[in-house]
Short mmCIF file of N, CA and C in Angstrom, two decimals:
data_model
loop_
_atom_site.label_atom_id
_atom_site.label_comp_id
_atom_site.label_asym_id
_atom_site.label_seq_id
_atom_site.Cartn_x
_atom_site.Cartn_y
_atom_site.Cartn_z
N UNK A 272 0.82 -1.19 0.00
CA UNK A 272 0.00 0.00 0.00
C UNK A 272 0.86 1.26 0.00
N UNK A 273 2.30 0.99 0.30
CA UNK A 273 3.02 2.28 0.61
C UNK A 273 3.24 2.37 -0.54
N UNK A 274 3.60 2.05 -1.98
CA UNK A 274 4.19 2.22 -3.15
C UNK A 274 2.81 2.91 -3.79
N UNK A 275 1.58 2.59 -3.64
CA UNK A 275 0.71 3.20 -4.19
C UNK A 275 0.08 4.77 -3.16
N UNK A 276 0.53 5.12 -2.12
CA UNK A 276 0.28 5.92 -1.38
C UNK A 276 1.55 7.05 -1.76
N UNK A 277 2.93 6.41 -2.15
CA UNK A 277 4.35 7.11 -2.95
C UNK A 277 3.60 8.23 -4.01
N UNK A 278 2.56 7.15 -4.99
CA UNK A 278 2.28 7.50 -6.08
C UNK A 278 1.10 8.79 -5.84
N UNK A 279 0.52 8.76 -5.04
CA UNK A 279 -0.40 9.91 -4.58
C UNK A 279 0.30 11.38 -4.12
N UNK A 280 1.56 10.56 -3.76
CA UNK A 280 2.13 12.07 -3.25
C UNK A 280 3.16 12.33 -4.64
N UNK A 281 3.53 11.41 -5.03
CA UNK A 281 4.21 12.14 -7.07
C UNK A 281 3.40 12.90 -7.16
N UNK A 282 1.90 12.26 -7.32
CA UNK A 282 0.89 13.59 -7.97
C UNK A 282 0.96 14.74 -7.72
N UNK A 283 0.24 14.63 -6.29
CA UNK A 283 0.29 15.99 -5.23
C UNK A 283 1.37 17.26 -5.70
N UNK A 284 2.91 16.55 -5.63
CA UNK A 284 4.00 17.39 -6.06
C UNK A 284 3.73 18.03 -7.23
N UNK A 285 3.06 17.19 -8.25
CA UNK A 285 2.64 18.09 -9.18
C UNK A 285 1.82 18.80 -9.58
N UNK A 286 1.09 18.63 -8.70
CA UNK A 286 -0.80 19.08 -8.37
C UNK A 286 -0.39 20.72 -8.25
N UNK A 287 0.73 20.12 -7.08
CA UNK A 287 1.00 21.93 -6.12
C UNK A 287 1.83 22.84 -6.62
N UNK A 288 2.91 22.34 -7.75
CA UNK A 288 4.06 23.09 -8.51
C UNK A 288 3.06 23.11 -9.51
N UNK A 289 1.94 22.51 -10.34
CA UNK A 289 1.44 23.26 -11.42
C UNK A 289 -0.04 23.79 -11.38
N UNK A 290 -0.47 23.82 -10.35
CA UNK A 290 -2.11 23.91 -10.03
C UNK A 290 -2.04 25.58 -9.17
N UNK A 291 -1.26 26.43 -9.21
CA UNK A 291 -0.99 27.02 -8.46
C UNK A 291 -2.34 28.23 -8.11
N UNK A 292 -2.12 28.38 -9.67
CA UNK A 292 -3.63 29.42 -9.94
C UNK A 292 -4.72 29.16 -9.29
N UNK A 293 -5.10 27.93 -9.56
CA UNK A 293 -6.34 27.33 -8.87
C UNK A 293 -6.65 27.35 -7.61
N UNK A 294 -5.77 27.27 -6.55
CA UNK A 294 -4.99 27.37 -5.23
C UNK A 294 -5.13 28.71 -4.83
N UNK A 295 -4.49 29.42 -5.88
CA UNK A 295 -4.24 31.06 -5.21
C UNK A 295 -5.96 31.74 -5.51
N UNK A 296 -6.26 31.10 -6.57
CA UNK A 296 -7.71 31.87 -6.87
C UNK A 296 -9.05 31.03 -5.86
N UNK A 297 -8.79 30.60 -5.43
CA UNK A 297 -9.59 29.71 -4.25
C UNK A 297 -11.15 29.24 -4.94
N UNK A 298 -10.73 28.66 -6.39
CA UNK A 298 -11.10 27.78 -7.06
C UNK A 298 -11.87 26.05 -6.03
N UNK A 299 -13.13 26.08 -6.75
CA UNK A 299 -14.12 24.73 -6.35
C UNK A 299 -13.11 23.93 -5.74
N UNK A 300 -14.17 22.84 -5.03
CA UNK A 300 -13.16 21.72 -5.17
C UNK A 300 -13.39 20.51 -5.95
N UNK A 301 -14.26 20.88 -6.98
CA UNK A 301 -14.66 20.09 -7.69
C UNK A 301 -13.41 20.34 -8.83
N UNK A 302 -13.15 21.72 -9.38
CA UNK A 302 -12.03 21.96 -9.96
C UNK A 302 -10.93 21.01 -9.48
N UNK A 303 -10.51 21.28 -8.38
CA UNK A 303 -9.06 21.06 -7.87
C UNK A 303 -9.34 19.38 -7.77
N UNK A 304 -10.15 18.69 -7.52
CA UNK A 304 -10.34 17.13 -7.70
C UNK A 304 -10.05 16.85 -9.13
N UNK A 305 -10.91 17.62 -10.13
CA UNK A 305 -10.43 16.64 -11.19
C UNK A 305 -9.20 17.06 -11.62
N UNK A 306 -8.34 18.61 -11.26
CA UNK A 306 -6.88 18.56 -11.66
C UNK A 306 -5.69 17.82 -10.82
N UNK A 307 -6.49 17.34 -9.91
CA UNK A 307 -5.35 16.47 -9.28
C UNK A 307 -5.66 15.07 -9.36
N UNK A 308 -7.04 14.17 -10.14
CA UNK A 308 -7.12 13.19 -10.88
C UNK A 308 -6.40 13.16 -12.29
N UNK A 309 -6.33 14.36 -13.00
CA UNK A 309 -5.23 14.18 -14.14
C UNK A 309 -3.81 13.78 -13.90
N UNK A 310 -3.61 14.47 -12.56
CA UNK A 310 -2.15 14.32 -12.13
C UNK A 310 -1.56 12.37 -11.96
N UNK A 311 -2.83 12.22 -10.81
CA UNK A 311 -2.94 11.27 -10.34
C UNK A 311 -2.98 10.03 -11.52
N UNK A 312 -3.50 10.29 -12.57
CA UNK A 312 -3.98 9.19 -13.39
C UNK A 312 -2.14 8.94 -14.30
N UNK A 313 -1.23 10.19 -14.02
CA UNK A 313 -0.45 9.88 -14.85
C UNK A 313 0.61 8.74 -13.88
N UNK A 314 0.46 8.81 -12.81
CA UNK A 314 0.94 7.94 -11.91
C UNK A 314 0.40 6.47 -11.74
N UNK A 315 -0.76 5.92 -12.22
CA UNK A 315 -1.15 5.43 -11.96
C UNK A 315 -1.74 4.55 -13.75
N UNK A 316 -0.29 4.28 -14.51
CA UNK A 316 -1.09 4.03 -15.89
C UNK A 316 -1.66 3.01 -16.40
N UNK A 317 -1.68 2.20 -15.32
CA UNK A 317 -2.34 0.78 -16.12
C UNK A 317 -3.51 0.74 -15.12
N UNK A 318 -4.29 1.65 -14.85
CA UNK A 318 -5.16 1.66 -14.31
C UNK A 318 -6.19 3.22 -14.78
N UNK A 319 -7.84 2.50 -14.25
CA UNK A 319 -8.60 3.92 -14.56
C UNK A 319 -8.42 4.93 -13.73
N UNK A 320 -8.64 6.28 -14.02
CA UNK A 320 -8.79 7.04 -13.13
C UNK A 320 -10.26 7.76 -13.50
N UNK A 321 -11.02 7.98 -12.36
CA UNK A 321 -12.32 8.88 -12.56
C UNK A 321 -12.77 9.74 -11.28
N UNK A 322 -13.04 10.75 -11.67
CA UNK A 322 -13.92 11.52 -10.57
C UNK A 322 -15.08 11.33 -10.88
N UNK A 323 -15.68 11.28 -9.83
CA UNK A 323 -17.38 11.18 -9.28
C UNK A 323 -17.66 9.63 -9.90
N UNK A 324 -17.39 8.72 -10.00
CA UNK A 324 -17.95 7.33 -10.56
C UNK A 324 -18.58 6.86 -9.34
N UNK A 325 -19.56 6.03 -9.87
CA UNK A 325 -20.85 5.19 -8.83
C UNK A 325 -20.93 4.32 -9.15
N UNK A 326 -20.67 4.02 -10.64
CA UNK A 326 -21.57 2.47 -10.81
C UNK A 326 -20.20 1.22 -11.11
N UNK A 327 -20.30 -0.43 -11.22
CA UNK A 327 -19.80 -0.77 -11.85
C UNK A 327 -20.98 -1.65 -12.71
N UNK A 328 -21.11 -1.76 -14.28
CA UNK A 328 -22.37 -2.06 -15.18
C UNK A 328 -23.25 -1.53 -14.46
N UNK A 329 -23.97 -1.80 -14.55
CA UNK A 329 -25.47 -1.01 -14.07
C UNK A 329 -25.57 -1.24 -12.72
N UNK A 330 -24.78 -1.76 -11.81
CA UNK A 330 -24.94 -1.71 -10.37
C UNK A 330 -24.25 -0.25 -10.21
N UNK A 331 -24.97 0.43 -8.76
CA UNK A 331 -24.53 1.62 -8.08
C UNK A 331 -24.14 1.32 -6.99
N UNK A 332 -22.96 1.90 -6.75
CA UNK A 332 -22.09 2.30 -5.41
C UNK A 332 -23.11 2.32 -4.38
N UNK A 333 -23.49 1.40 -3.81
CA UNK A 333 -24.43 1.97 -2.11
C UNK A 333 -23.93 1.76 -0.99
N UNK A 334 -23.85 3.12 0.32
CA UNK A 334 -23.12 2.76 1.27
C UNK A 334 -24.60 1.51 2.20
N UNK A 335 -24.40 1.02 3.29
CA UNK A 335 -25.53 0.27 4.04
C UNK A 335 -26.66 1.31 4.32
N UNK A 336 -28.01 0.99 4.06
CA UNK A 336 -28.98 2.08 4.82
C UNK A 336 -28.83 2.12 5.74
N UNK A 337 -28.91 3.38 6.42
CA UNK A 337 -28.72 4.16 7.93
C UNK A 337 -27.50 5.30 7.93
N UNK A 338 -27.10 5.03 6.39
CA UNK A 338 -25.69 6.12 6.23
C UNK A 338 -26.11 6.84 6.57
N UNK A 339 -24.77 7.91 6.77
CA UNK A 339 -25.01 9.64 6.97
C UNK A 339 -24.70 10.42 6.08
N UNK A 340 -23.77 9.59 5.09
CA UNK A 340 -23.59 10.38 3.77
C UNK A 340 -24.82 11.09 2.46
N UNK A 341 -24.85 12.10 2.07
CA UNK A 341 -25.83 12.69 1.32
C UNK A 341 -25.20 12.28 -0.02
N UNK A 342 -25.93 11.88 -0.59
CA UNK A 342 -25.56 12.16 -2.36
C UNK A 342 -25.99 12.57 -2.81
N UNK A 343 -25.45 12.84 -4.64
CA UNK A 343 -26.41 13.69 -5.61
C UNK A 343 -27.56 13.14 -6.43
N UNK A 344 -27.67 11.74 -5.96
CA UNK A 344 -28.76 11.32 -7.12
C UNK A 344 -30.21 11.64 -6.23
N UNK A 345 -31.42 11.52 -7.04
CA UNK A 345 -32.45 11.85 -6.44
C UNK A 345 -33.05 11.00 -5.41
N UNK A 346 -32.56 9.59 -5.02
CA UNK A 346 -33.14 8.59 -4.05
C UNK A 346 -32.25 9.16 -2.92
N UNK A 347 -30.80 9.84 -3.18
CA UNK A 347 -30.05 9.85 -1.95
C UNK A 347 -29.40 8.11 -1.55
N UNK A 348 -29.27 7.40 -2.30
CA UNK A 348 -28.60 6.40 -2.13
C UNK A 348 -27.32 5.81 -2.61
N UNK A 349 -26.69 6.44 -3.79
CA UNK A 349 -25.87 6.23 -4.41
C UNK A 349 -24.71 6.70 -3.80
N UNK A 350 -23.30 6.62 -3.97
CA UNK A 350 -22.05 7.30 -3.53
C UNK A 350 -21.21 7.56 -4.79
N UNK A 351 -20.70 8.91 -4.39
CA UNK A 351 -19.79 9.47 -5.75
C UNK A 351 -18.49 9.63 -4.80
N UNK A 352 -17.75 8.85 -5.09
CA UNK A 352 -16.08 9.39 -4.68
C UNK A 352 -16.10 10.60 -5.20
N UNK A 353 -14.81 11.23 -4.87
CA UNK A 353 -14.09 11.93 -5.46
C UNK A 353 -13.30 11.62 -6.26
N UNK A 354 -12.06 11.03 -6.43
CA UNK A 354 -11.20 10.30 -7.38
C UNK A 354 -11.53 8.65 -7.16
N UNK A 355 -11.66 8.06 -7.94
CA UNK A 355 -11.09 6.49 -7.64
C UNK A 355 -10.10 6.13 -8.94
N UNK A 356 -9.55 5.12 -8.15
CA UNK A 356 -8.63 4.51 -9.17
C UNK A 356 -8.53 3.00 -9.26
N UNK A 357 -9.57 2.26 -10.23
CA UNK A 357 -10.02 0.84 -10.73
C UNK A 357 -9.87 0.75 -11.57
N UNK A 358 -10.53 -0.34 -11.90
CA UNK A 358 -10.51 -1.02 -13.55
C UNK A 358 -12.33 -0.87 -13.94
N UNK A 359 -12.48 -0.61 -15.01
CA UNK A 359 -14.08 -0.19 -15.14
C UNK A 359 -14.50 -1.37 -15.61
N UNK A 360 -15.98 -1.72 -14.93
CA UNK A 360 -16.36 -2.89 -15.61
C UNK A 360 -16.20 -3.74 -14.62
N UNK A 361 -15.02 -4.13 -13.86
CA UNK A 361 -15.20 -5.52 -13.03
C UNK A 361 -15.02 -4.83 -11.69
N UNK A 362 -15.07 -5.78 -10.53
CA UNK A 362 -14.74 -5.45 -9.39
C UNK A 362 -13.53 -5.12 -8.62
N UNK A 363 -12.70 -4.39 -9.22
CA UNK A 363 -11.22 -4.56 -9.12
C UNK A 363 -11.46 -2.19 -9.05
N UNK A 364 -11.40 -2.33 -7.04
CA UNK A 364 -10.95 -0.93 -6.56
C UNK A 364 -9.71 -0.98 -5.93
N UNK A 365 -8.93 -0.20 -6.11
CA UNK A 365 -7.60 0.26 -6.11
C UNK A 365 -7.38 1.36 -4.79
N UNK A 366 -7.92 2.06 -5.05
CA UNK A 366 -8.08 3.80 -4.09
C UNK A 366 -9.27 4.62 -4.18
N UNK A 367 -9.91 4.76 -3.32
CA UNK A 367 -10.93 5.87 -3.26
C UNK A 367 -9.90 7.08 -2.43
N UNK A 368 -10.31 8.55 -2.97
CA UNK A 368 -9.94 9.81 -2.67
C UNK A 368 -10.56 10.48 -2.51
N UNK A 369 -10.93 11.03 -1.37
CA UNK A 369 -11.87 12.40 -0.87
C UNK A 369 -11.00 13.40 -0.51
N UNK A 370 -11.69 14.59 -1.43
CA UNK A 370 -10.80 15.95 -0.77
C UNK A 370 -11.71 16.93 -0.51
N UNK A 371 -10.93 17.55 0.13
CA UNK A 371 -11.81 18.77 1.04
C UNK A 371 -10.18 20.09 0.87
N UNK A 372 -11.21 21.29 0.73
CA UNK A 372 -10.41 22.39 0.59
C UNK A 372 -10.08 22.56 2.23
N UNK A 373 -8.87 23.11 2.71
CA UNK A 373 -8.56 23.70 4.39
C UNK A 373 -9.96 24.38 4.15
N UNK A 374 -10.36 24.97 3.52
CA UNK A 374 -11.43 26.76 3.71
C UNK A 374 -12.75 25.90 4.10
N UNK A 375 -12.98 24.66 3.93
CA UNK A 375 -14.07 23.96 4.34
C UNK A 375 -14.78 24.20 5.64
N UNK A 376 -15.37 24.66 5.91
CA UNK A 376 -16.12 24.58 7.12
C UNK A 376 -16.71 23.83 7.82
N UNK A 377 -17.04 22.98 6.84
CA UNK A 377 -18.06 21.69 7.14
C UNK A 377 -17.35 21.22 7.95
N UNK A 378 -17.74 20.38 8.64
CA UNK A 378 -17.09 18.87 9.55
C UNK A 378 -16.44 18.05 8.68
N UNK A 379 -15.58 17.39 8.81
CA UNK A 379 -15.07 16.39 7.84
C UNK A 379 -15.79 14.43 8.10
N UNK A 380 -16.91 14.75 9.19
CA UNK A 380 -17.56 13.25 9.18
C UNK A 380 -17.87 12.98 7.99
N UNK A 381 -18.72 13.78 7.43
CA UNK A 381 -19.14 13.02 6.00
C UNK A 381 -18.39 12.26 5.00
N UNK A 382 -17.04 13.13 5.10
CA UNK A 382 -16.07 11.90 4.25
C UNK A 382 -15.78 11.34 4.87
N UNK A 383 -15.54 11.25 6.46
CA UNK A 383 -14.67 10.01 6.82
C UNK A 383 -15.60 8.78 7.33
N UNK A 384 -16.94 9.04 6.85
CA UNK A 384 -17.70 8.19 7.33
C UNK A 384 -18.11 7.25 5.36
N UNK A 385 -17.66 7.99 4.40
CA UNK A 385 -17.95 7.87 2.97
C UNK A 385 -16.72 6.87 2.86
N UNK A 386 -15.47 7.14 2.94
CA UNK A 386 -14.55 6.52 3.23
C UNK A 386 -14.53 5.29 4.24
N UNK A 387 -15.14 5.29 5.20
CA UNK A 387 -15.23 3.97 6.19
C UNK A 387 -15.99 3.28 5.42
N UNK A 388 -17.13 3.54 4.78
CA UNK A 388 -17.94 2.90 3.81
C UNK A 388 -17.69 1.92 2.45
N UNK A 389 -16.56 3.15 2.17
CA UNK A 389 -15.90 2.91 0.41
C UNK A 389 -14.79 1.72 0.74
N UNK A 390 -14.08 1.42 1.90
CA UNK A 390 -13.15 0.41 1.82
C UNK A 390 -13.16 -0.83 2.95
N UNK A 391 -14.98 -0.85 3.88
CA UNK A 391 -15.19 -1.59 4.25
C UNK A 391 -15.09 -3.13 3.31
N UNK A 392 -14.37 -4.05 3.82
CA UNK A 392 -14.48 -5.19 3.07
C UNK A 392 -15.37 -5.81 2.66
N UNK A 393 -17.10 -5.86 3.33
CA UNK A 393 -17.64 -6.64 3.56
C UNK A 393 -18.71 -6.25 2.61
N UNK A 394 -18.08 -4.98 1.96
CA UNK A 394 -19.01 -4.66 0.80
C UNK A 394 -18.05 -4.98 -0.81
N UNK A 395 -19.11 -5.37 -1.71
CA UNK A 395 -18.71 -6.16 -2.50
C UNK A 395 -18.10 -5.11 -3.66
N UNK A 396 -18.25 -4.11 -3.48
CA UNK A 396 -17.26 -3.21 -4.14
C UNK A 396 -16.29 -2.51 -3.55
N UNK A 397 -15.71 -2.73 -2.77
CA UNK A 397 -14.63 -2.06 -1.48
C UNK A 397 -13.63 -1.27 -2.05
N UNK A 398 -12.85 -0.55 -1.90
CA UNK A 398 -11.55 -0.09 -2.45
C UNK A 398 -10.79 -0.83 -1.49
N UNK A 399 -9.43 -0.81 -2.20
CA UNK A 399 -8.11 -1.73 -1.35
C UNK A 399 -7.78 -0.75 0.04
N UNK A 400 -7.97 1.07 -0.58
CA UNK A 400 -7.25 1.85 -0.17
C UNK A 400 -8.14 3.14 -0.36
N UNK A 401 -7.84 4.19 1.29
CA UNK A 401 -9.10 5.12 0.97
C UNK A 401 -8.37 6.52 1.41
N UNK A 402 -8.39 7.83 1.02
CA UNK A 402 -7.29 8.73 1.31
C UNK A 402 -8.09 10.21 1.53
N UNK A 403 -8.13 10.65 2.55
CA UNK A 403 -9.02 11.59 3.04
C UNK A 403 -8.26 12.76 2.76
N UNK A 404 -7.75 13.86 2.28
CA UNK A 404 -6.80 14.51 1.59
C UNK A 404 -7.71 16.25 1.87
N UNK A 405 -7.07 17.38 2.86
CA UNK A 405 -7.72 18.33 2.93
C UNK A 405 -6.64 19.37 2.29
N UNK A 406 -6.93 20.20 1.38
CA UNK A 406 -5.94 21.32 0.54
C UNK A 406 -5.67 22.39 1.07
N UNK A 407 -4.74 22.82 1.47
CA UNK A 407 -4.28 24.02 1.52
C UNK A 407 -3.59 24.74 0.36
N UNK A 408 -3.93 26.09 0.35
CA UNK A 408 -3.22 26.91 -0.50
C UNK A 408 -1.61 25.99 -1.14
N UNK A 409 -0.46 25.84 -0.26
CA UNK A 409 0.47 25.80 -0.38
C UNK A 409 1.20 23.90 -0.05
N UNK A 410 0.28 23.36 0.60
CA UNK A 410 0.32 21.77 1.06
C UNK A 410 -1.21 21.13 1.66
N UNK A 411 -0.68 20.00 2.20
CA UNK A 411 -1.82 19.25 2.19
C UNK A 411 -1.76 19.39 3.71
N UNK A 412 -3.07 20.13 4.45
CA UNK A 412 -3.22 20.23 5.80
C UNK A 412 -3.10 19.07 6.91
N UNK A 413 -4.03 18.50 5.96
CA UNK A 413 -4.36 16.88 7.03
C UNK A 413 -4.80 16.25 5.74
N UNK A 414 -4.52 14.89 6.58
CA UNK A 414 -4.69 13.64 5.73
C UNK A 414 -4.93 12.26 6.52
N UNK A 415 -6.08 11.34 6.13
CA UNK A 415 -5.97 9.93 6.82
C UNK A 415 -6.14 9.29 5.88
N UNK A 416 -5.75 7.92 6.30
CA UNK A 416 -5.87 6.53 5.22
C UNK A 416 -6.67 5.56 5.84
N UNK A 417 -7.78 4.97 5.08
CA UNK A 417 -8.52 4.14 5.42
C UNK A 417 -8.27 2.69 5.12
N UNK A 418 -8.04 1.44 5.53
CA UNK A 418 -8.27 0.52 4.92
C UNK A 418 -9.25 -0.57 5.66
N UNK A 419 -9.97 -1.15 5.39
CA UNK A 419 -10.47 -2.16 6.23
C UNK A 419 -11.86 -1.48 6.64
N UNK A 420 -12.55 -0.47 6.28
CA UNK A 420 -13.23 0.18 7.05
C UNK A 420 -13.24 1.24 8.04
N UNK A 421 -11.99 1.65 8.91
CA UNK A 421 -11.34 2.00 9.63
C UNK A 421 -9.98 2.64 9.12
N UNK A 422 -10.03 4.07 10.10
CA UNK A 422 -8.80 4.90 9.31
C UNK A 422 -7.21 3.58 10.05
N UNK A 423 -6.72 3.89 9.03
CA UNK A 423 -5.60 3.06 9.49
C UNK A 423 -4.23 3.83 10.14
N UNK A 424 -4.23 4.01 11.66
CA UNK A 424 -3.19 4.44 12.03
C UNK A 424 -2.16 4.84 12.19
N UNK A 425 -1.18 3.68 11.95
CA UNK A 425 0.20 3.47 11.43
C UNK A 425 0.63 4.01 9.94
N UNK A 426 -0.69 3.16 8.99
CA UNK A 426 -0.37 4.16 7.28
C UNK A 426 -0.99 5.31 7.45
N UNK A 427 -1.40 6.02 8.50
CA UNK A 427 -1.76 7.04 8.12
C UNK A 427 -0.60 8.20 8.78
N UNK A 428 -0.30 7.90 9.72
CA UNK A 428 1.69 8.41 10.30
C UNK A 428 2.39 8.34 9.01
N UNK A 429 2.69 7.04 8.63
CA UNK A 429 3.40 6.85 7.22
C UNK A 429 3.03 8.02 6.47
N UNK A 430 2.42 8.20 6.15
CA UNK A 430 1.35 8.93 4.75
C UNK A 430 2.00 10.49 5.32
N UNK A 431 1.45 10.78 6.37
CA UNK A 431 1.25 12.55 6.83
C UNK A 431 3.40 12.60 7.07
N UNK A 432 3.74 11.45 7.67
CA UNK A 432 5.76 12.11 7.62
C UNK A 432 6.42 12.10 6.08
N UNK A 433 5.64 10.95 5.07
CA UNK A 433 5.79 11.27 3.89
C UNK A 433 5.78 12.70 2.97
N UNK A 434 4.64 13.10 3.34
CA UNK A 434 4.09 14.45 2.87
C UNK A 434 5.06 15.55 3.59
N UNK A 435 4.97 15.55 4.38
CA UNK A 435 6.26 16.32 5.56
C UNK A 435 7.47 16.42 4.63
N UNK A 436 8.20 15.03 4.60
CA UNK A 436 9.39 14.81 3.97
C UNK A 436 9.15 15.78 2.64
N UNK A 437 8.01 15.15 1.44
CA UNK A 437 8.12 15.99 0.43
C UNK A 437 7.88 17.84 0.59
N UNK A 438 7.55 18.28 1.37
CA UNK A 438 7.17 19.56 1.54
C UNK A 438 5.83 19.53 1.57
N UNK A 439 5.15 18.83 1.41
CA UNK A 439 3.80 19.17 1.04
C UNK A 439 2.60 18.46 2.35
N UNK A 440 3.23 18.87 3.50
CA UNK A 440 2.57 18.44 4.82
C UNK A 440 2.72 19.67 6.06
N UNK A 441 1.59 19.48 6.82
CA UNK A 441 1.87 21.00 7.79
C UNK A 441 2.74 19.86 8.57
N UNK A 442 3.22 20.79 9.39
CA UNK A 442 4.39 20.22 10.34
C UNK A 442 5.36 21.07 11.06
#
């Protein structure tokens, strides 16, 4: 998981040396998701990359009823990542990515409860790997890693001294 968590922060580096405008102009974060899924997808080439995907064939992404997560379809049942990175068509998830701008106000439960959801095992579309990612102007504020359902501790230390190391972590 660390070689593919490496590859998130290649992106990032390039997200933040070429995304700068976007950053300084305090641009969506719908913007800044899909320019750091372009980034991301070049890291990642034998695999898909997509923002907002739900379905695989005509099945939709559903977290268990009783979620707390809101979506955009009209039942309110469906889930849209932010980035994922699979193979389209079969059951084969790689990384789910949620980002949130620092300027967010909101609470950050909703993703980290979208994320406990997206890489619970016991659902038959799981991601391997789930990356909670909040933007700052200049680096990445905070960050957790999910696997198993549950943020994962240890890779998530890994992950935030990584980012540190590259410049692109508060610290």
């Amino acid at each position: 998981m660390q070689a593919e968590l490496d590859k998130v922060i290649a992106a990032l580096e390039e997200f933040y040396a070429r995304e700068t405008h976007l950053l300084d102009k305090d641009l969506g974060e719908r913007a800044l998701t899909h320019r750091l899924a372009v980034h991301i997808e070049k890291q990642f080439g034998d695999w898909d990359v997509d923002c907002d995907y739900n379905r695989l064939g005509e099945r939709l992404f559903r977290l268990p009823k009783g979620t707390i997560v809101s979506t955009d379809d009209e039942l309110g049942k469906s889930v849209y990542p932010d980035i994922v990175v699979h193979r389209r068509g079969v059951p084969e998830n790689l990384l789910a990515i949620e980002l949130r701008k620092a300027a967010n106000h909101q609470p950050p439960q909703h993703d980290q409860h979208k994320l406990r959801g997206l890489t619970d095992p016991h659902l038959w579309f799981a991601w391997r790997i789930g990356v909670l990612l909040t933007l700052g102007k200049k680096q990445v504020t905070s960050s957790e890693v999910y696997v198993g359902g549950v943020i994962d501790a240890a890779l998530s230390g890994w992950f935030s001294g990584r980012l540190k190391d590259a410049g692109l972590g508060a610290g």
